[in-house]
Amino acid sequence: MYKQVPKKQVVLTSIILAISVMGDSMIYGVLPSNLDEFGLTAGLGAGLILSANRWIRLASNTWAAKIYNRFGLKKPFYLSVVLAITSTAAYGLFQGFWPLLIARIAWGICFSIQLVSLYMVVLREDEQYRGRLMGLYNAIFRFGSLIAVLVGGILVDSIGIKISFLIIASVMILCFSIIPLLKESDTYLDSHIKQSENDSKKFQKNGGKSNTWTLLTGYRGENSVQRYKLLAVHYTRFTNTFAISGLVTATVGLLLRERIGESLDINGFTLGVATLTGMVLATSWANEVGLSTYFGHISDKFGRKSVILTCLPLIIIGSSVLIIESVLVIIIVVPIVFAATTASKITLDASAGDLSSESDRSEVMSRYATWTDLGAASGPVAGYALLSVLNIQWIYLFSSLLLATGLVFYSIANKHKTEAS
């Protein structure tokens, strides 16, 4: 019976997150191809709007942990759902930079609260089940994103932006009926959090010559080769999230609009640009829903290095090919790039864990997450800022060059072998 309770709790919290994230996922498919209707232009402002939720998470993840420690599970979830509903409704009700920026910041705080709380729920289970539960959470969570970009694009093309976002916001009210079913934290969880806080304080007091390396990687050991390997993993993940999760995801709608205008006619059947953008972006979350477990199995079977050195060139070539002025190229290549990115993400996640030890694993993974968020946050900002001085084709070439630096760094660092590799 004990084994069933954590699974149920992970499912419930994941469903809440999947529903709450729909507004955020939808804005990525809708905003780039409808900048005028949001009162924005293709520049730095649009990039900041799309990335503000990620920038705030660099701070709000810490806040979320403190909120959870003080108020438990249910109360923070009520607050987070209110923030999710408010931010999603704001996308439809307001125009202009500042209202949308505030809405995106509110969503970022909401996401931190829900994600940190979900991790805490997973920690209630024995360690041997955590991987499966994390996979279950990721599948449910990304399914919400998948539905949002598909349905959201169709809604916007059919009934307009305002009503579409209000409909999605109203769906989120369902979360209030799920929250009462959540189980509050138990003694084990509280003691685990306190222990983690004590470990963190001890770590902060630790100085020494490896201080710069711990700042960059979270690694406290003395093995210089392992340090470089870990930094290469962190940096490669940064380039992936910057170029693909950040820049390509935020601008593919703009790229499609540049190629096809308002709609695409296929043998008399018309597809609106928002619908087509949603369909293309949906392949990213479809990959994570359906292929994450398979990619993880491939990584375990053939090795992390083999997967990374196969996927990164695919991503680099794919993002470069997108400069070709063909809608068909975009429709074919973007899903391939997203699939390779999912495989590299899963493998890099595992690599970071492989290169950490029990004593510094939390610090290493925390730093890895920071590099990930930094890339995802800065990608849209850089992309839309560069649009004011460069054509979108040059921006995609720039992203390919950045990805290439990650490939070179990773390749050089992994010429050596360590016990952790």
Coordinates of C-alpha atoms in Angstrom, one line a residue:
M1 CA 0.0 0.0 0.0
Y2 CA 2.9 2.4 0.8
K3 CA 4.3 2.0 -2.7
Q4 CA 1.0 3.1 -4.2
V5 CA 0.6 6.4 -2.3
P6 CA 3.8 8.1 -3.6
K7 CA 2.8 7.1 -7.2
K8 CA -0.6 8.6 -6.7
Q9 CA 0.8 11.8 -5.3
V10 CA 3.3 12.1 -8.2
V11 CA 0.5 11.7 -10.7
L12 CA -1.7 14.3 -9.0
T13 CA 1.0 16.9 -8.7
S14 CA 2.1 16.2 -12.2
I15 CA -1.5 16.7 -13.5
I16 CA -1.6 20.0 -11.8
L17 CA 1.7 21.1 -13.3
A18 CA 0.6 19.8 -16.8
I19 CA -2.6 21.9 -16.6
S20 CA -0.9 24.9 -15.2
V21 CA 1.9 24.9 -17.9
M22 CA -0.6 25.1 -20.8
G23 CA -0.7 28.9 -20.9
D24 CA 3.1 29.1 -20.9
S25 CA 3.5 26.5 -23.6
M26 CA 0.8 28.2 -25.7
I27 CA 2.4 31.6 -25.6
Y28 CA 5.6 30.2 -27.3
G29 CA 3.5 29.0 -30.2
V30 CA 1.3 32.1 -30.5
L31 CA 3.3 35.2 -29.5
P32 CA 6.2 35.1 -32.1
S33 CA 3.7 35.0 -35.0
N34 CA 1.3 37.5 -33.6
L35 CA 3.6 40.2 -32.1
D36 CA 1.4 43.1 -33.2
E37 CA -1.7 41.8 -31.4
F38 CA 0.4 41.5 -28.2
G39 CA 1.6 45.1 -28.6
L40 CA 5.2 44.0 -29.2
T41 CA 7.8 44.2 -32.0
A42 CA 10.5 41.8 -33.1
G43 CA 13.2 43.0 -30.8
L44 CA 14.6 42.7 -27.3
G45 CA 11.2 43.2 -25.7
A46 CA 9.7 40.1 -27.2
G47 CA 12.7 38.1 -26.2
L48 CA 12.5 39.3 -22.6
I49 CA 8.8 38.4 -22.5
L50 CA 9.5 34.9 -23.6
S51 CA 12.4 34.4 -21.2
A52 CA 11.3 36.4 -18.1
N53 CA 9.9 33.3 -16.4
R54 CA 13.3 31.5 -16.7
W55 CA 15.3 34.5 -15.4
I56 CA 13.1 34.8 -12.3
R57 CA 13.4 31.0 -11.7
L58 CA 17.1 31.5 -11.0
A59 CA 15.9 33.2 -7.7
S60 CA 12.4 31.8 -7.3
N61 CA 13.6 28.1 -7.0
T62 CA 15.2 29.1 -3.7
W63 CA 12.1 31.0 -2.6
A64 CA 10.0 28.0 -3.5
A65 CA 12.0 25.7 -1.3
K66 CA 11.6 28.1 1.6
I67 CA 7.9 28.4 1.0
Y68 CA 7.5 24.6 0.9
N69 CA 9.5 24.2 4.2
R70 CA 7.3 26.7 6.0
F71 CA 3.8 26.0 4.5
G72 CA 3.9 22.4 3.3
L73 CA 2.4 21.2 0.1
K74 CA -1.2 22.3 -0.3
K75 CA -1.1 26.0 0.5
P76 CA 1.8 26.8 -1.9
F77 CA -0.1 24.8 -4.6
Y78 CA -3.2 26.9 -4.1
L79 CA -1.1 30.1 -4.5
S80 CA 0.7 28.6 -7.6
V81 CA -2.6 27.8 -9.4
V82 CA -3.9 31.3 -8.7
L83 CA -0.7 32.7 -10.3
A84 CA -1.1 30.3 -13.3
I85 CA -4.7 31.4 -13.9
T86 CA -3.8 35.0 -13.5
S87 CA -0.8 35.0 -15.8
T88 CA -2.6 33.0 -18.5
A89 CA -5.7 35.3 -18.5
A90 CA -3.3 38.3 -18.7
Y91 CA -1.9 37.0 -22.0
G92 CA -5.4 37.5 -23.5
L93 CA -6.5 40.6 -21.6
F94 CA -3.5 42.8 -21.8
Q95 CA -1.1 44.2 -24.4
G96 CA 2.3 45.8 -24.2
F97 CA 5.6 45.0 -22.6
W98 CA 5.1 45.7 -18.9
P99 CA 1.8 43.8 -18.3
L100 CA 3.1 40.8 -20.2
L101 CA 6.4 40.9 -18.3
I102 CA 4.6 40.9 -14.9
A103 CA 2.5 37.9 -16.1
R104 CA 5.6 36.0 -17.2
I105 CA 7.3 36.6 -13.9
A106 CA 4.2 35.4 -12.0
W107 CA 4.3 32.2 -14.1
G108 CA 8.0 31.7 -13.4
I109 CA 7.3 31.8 -9.6
C110 CA 4.3 29.5 -10.1
F111 CA 6.5 27.0 -11.9
S112 CA 9.2 27.1 -9.2
I113 CA 6.6 26.4 -6.5
Q114 CA 5.1 23.5 -8.4
L115 CA 8.3 21.9 -9.6
V116 CA 10.1 22.1 -6.2
S117 CA 7.0 20.7 -4.5
L118 CA 6.8 17.8 -7.0
Y119 CA 10.5 16.9 -6.4
M120 CA 9.7 16.8 -2.7
V121 CA 6.8 14.4 -3.3
V122 CA 9.2 12.1 -5.3
L123 CA 11.6 12.1 -2.4
R124 CA 9.0 10.3 -0.3
E125 CA 9.6 7.2 -2.3
D126 CA 12.5 4.8 -1.9
E127 CA 15.5 5.7 -4.0
Q128 CA 15.1 2.7 -6.3
Y129 CA 11.7 4.0 -7.5
R130 CA 12.6 7.7 -8.0
G131 CA 13.8 7.3 -11.6
R132 CA 10.6 5.8 -12.7
L133 CA 8.6 8.4 -10.9
M134 CA 10.6 11.2 -12.5
G135 CA 9.9 9.6 -15.9
L136 CA 6.2 9.4 -15.0
Y137 CA 6.2 13.1 -14.0
N138 CA 8.0 14.2 -17.1
A139 CA 5.6 12.3 -19.4
I140 CA 2.5 13.8 -17.8
F141 CA 4.0 17.3 -17.6
R142 CA 5.1 17.4 -21.2
F143 CA 1.7 16.0 -22.3
G144 CA 0.2 19.1 -21.0
S145 CA 2.6 21.2 -23.1
L146 CA 1.9 19.1 -26.1
I147 CA -1.9 19.5 -25.9
A148 CA -1.5 23.3 -25.3
V149 CA 0.6 24.0 -28.4
L150 CA -1.7 22.0 -30.6
V151 CA -5.1 23.1 -29.3
G152 CA -3.9 26.6 -28.5
G153 CA -2.8 27.3 -32.1
I154 CA -6.1 26.0 -33.5
L155 CA -8.1 28.1 -30.9
V156 CA -6.2 31.3 -31.8
D157 CA -6.6 30.9 -35.5
S158 CA -10.3 30.1 -35.0
I159 CA -11.6 32.5 -32.3
G160 CA -8.7 34.9 -31.5
I161 CA -6.1 35.4 -28.9
K162 CA -8.2 36.9 -26.1
I163 CA -10.9 34.2 -25.9
S164 CA -8.4 31.4 -26.4
F165 CA -6.2 32.3 -23.4
L166 CA -9.3 32.9 -21.3
I167 CA -10.6 29.4 -22.1
I168 CA -7.2 27.9 -21.2
A169 CA -7.2 29.9 -17.9
S170 CA -10.7 28.6 -17.1
V171 CA -9.5 25.0 -17.6
M172 CA -7.0 25.6 -14.9
I173 CA -9.7 26.0 -12.3
L174 CA -9.9 22.2 -12.3
C175 CA -6.7 22.2 -10.3
F176 CA -8.5 23.4 -7.3
S177 CA -10.4 20.1 -7.1
I178 CA -7.1 18.1 -7.2
I179 CA -5.2 20.0 -4.5
P180 CA -7.3 18.7 -1.6
L181 CA -6.3 15.1 -2.6
L182 CA -2.6 15.9 -2.0
K183 CA -0.9 14.4 1.0
E184 CA 1.1 16.8 3.2
S185 CA 4.8 16.3 4.0
D186 CA 5.8 13.6 6.4
T187 CA 8.5 13.4 9.0
Y188 CA 11.0 11.8 6.7
L189 CA 10.6 14.6 4.1
D190 CA 11.1 17.3 6.8
S191 CA 14.2 15.7 8.1
H192 CA 15.6 15.3 4.6
I193 CA 15.1 19.0 3.9
K194 CA 16.8 20.0 7.1
Q195 CA 19.7 17.7 6.3
S196 CA 20.0 19.2 2.9
E197 CA 20.0 22.7 4.3
N198 CA 22.7 21.7 6.8
D199 CA 24.8 20.2 4.0
S200 CA 24.4 23.4 2.0
K201 CA 25.6 25.5 4.9
K202 CA 28.6 23.3 5.4
F203 CA 29.4 23.5 1.7
Q204 CA 29.2 27.3 1.7
K205 CA 31.8 27.5 4.6
N206 CA 34.2 25.3 2.6
G207 CA 36.8 27.5 0.9
G208 CA 40.1 26.3 -0.6
K209 CA 41.7 26.2 -4.0
S210 CA 38.8 24.4 -5.7
N211 CA 36.4 27.3 -4.8
T212 CA 36.2 28.6 -8.4
W213 CA 35.6 25.1 -9.7
T214 CA 32.8 24.5 -7.2
L215 CA 31.2 27.8 -8.2
L216 CA 31.2 26.7 -11.9
T217 CA 30.5 23.0 -11.5
G218 CA 29.5 22.2 -7.9
Y219 CA 32.4 19.6 -7.9
R220 CA 34.6 19.7 -4.8
G221 CA 37.1 16.9 -5.7
E222 CA 40.7 17.4 -6.8
N223 CA 40.6 15.4 -10.1
S224 CA 41.3 18.1 -12.7
V225 CA 40.3 15.8 -15.7
Q226 CA 37.0 15.2 -14.0
R227 CA 36.5 18.9 -13.4
Y228 CA 36.9 19.6 -17.1
K229 CA 34.6 16.8 -18.0
L230 CA 31.9 18.2 -15.7
L231 CA 32.3 21.7 -16.9
A232 CA 32.1 20.4 -20.5
V233 CA 28.8 18.7 -19.6
H234 CA 27.4 21.9 -18.0
Y235 CA 28.6 24.1 -20.9
T236 CA 27.2 21.7 -23.6
R237 CA 23.8 21.7 -21.8
F238 CA 23.9 25.5 -21.8
T239 CA 24.6 25.7 -25.5
N240 CA 21.7 23.2 -26.2
T241 CA 19.2 25.1 -24.1
F242 CA 20.3 28.5 -25.4
A243 CA 20.2 27.5 -29.1
I244 CA 17.2 25.1 -29.2
S245 CA 15.0 25.4 -26.1
G246 CA 15.6 29.1 -26.0
L247 CA 16.3 30.6 -29.5
V248 CA 14.8 28.1 -31.9
T249 CA 11.6 27.5 -29.8
A250 CA 11.1 31.3 -29.4
T251 CA 11.6 32.2 -33.1
V252 CA 10.3 29.3 -35.2
G253 CA 6.9 31.0 -35.3
L254 CA 8.6 34.1 -36.7
L255 CA 10.6 32.0 -39.2
L256 CA 7.4 30.4 -40.4
R257 CA 5.6 33.7 -40.7
E258 CA 8.5 35.0 -42.8
R259 CA 8.3 31.9 -45.1
I260 CA 4.5 31.6 -45.5
G261 CA 2.8 34.8 -44.3
E262 CA -0.5 34.4 -42.5
S263 CA -1.3 30.9 -43.7
L264 CA -0.2 28.0 -45.8
D265 CA -2.5 26.6 -48.5
I266 CA -2.1 22.8 -49.1
N267 CA -4.4 21.6 -52.0
G268 CA -7.2 23.9 -50.9
F269 CA -6.8 23.2 -47.2
T270 CA -5.6 26.3 -45.3
L271 CA -3.3 26.1 -42.2
G272 CA -3.0 29.3 -40.1
V273 CA 0.6 30.2 -39.1
A274 CA -0.3 29.8 -35.4
T275 CA -1.7 26.3 -36.0
L276 CA 1.4 25.3 -38.1
T277 CA 3.7 26.8 -35.4
G278 CA 1.9 24.8 -32.7
M279 CA 2.2 21.6 -34.8
V280 CA 6.0 22.1 -35.3
L281 CA 6.6 22.9 -31.6
A282 CA 4.4 20.0 -30.5
T283 CA 7.1 17.6 -31.9
S284 CA 9.4 18.8 -29.1
W285 CA 7.1 17.8 -26.3
A286 CA 6.0 14.7 -28.2
N287 CA 9.6 13.5 -28.3
E288 CA 9.9 14.0 -24.5
V289 CA 6.6 12.2 -23.8
G290 CA 7.2 9.2 -26.1
L291 CA 11.0 8.9 -26.4
S292 CA 12.7 10.0 -23.2
T293 CA 12.7 6.4 -21.7
Y294 CA 14.0 4.9 -25.0
F295 CA 16.8 7.5 -25.3
G296 CA 17.8 6.8 -21.7
H297 CA 18.0 3.1 -22.5
I298 CA 20.2 3.9 -25.6
S299 CA 22.5 6.0 -23.4
D300 CA 22.9 3.2 -20.9
K301 CA 23.5 0.6 -23.5
F302 CA 26.0 2.4 -25.8
G303 CA 27.5 5.0 -23.5
R304 CA 27.0 8.7 -22.8
K305 CA 29.9 9.8 -25.1
S306 CA 28.6 7.9 -28.1
V307 CA 25.1 9.4 -27.9
I308 CA 26.4 13.0 -27.3
L309 CA 28.9 12.8 -30.2
T310 CA 26.1 11.5 -32.5
C311 CA 23.4 13.9 -31.4
L312 CA 25.3 17.2 -31.3
P313 CA 26.4 17.1 -35.0
L314 CA 22.8 16.4 -35.9
I315 CA 21.6 19.4 -34.0
I316 CA 24.3 21.6 -35.5
I317 CA 23.6 20.6 -39.0
G318 CA 19.8 20.8 -38.5
S319 CA 19.9 24.4 -37.1
S320 CA 22.1 25.4 -40.0
V321 CA 19.8 23.9 -42.6
L322 CA 16.9 26.0 -41.3
I323 CA 18.3 29.0 -43.2
I324 CA 17.1 27.4 -46.4
E325 CA 14.0 29.2 -47.6
S326 CA 11.6 26.2 -47.6
V327 CA 8.6 25.5 -45.3
L328 CA 9.1 21.8 -46.0
V329 CA 12.6 21.9 -44.7
I330 CA 11.4 23.5 -41.4
I331 CA 8.6 20.9 -41.0
I332 CA 11.0 18.0 -41.6
V333 CA 14.2 19.3 -39.9
V334 CA 12.8 20.9 -36.7
P335 CA 11.3 17.6 -35.4
I336 CA 14.7 15.9 -36.1
V337 CA 16.5 18.6 -34.2
F338 CA 14.1 18.3 -31.3
A339 CA 14.5 14.5 -31.2
A340 CA 18.3 14.8 -31.1
T341 CA 18.0 17.6 -28.4
T342 CA 15.9 15.3 -26.2
A343 CA 18.4 12.5 -26.6
S344 CA 21.3 14.8 -25.7
K345 CA 19.4 16.2 -22.8
I346 CA 18.6 12.8 -21.2
T347 CA 22.3 11.8 -21.8
L348 CA 23.7 15.0 -20.4
D349 CA 21.5 14.7 -17.3
A350 CA 22.8 11.2 -16.7
S351 CA 26.4 12.3 -17.4
A352 CA 26.2 15.0 -14.7
G353 CA 25.1 12.4 -12.3
D354 CA 27.8 10.0 -13.4
L355 CA 30.5 12.6 -12.8
S356 CA 29.3 13.6 -9.3
S357 CA 29.8 11.7 -6.0
E358 CA 27.4 11.1 -3.2
S359 CA 28.9 13.9 -1.1
D360 CA 28.6 16.6 -3.8
R361 CA 25.7 15.4 -6.0
S362 CA 23.2 18.0 -4.9
E363 CA 25.7 20.8 -5.6
V364 CA 26.7 19.4 -9.0
M365 CA 23.1 18.9 -10.1
S366 CA 22.1 22.3 -8.8
R367 CA 24.8 23.9 -10.8
Y368 CA 23.8 21.9 -13.8
A369 CA 20.2 23.1 -13.5
T370 CA 21.5 26.7 -13.3
W371 CA 23.5 26.4 -16.5
T372 CA 20.3 24.9 -18.1
D373 CA 18.1 27.7 -17.0
L374 CA 20.6 30.3 -18.0
G375 CA 20.8 29.0 -21.5
A376 CA 17.0 28.7 -21.8
A377 CA 16.5 32.3 -20.4
S378 CA 19.2 34.0 -22.5
G379 CA 18.3 32.3 -25.8
P380 CA 15.1 34.2 -26.6
V381 CA 16.6 37.5 -25.4
A382 CA 19.7 37.2 -27.6
G383 CA 17.6 35.9 -30.6
Y384 CA 15.2 38.8 -30.6
A385 CA 17.9 41.4 -29.8
L386 CA 19.9 40.2 -32.8
L387 CA 16.9 40.4 -35.0
S388 CA 17.2 44.2 -34.8
V389 CA 20.6 44.1 -36.6
L390 CA 20.7 40.7 -38.4
N391 CA 18.4 38.5 -40.6
I392 CA 17.0 35.5 -38.9
Q393 CA 19.2 33.2 -41.1
W394 CA 22.3 34.7 -39.5
I395 CA 20.8 34.1 -36.0
Y396 CA 20.4 30.4 -36.8
L397 CA 23.9 30.2 -38.0
F398 CA 25.1 31.9 -34.8
S399 CA 23.2 29.3 -32.8
S400 CA 24.9 26.5 -34.8
L401 CA 28.3 28.1 -34.1
L402 CA 27.6 28.2 -30.4
L403 CA 26.5 24.5 -30.5
A404 CA 29.8 23.7 -32.2
T405 CA 31.8 25.2 -29.4
G406 CA 30.0 22.8 -27.0
L407 CA 30.8 19.9 -29.3
V408 CA 34.5 20.8 -29.4
F409 CA 34.7 21.4 -25.7
Y410 CA 32.9 18.1 -24.9
S411 CA 35.1 16.2 -27.4
I412 CA 38.4 17.6 -26.0
A413 CA 37.3 17.0 -22.3
N414 CA 36.3 13.4 -23.0
K415 CA 39.6 12.3 -24.6
H416 CA 40.6 11.2 -21.1
K417 CA 39.0 8.6 -18.9
T418 CA 38.2 8.8 -15.2
E419 CA 36.6 6.4 -12.9
A420 CA 33.4 8.4 -13.0
S421 CA 33.1 8.6 -16.8

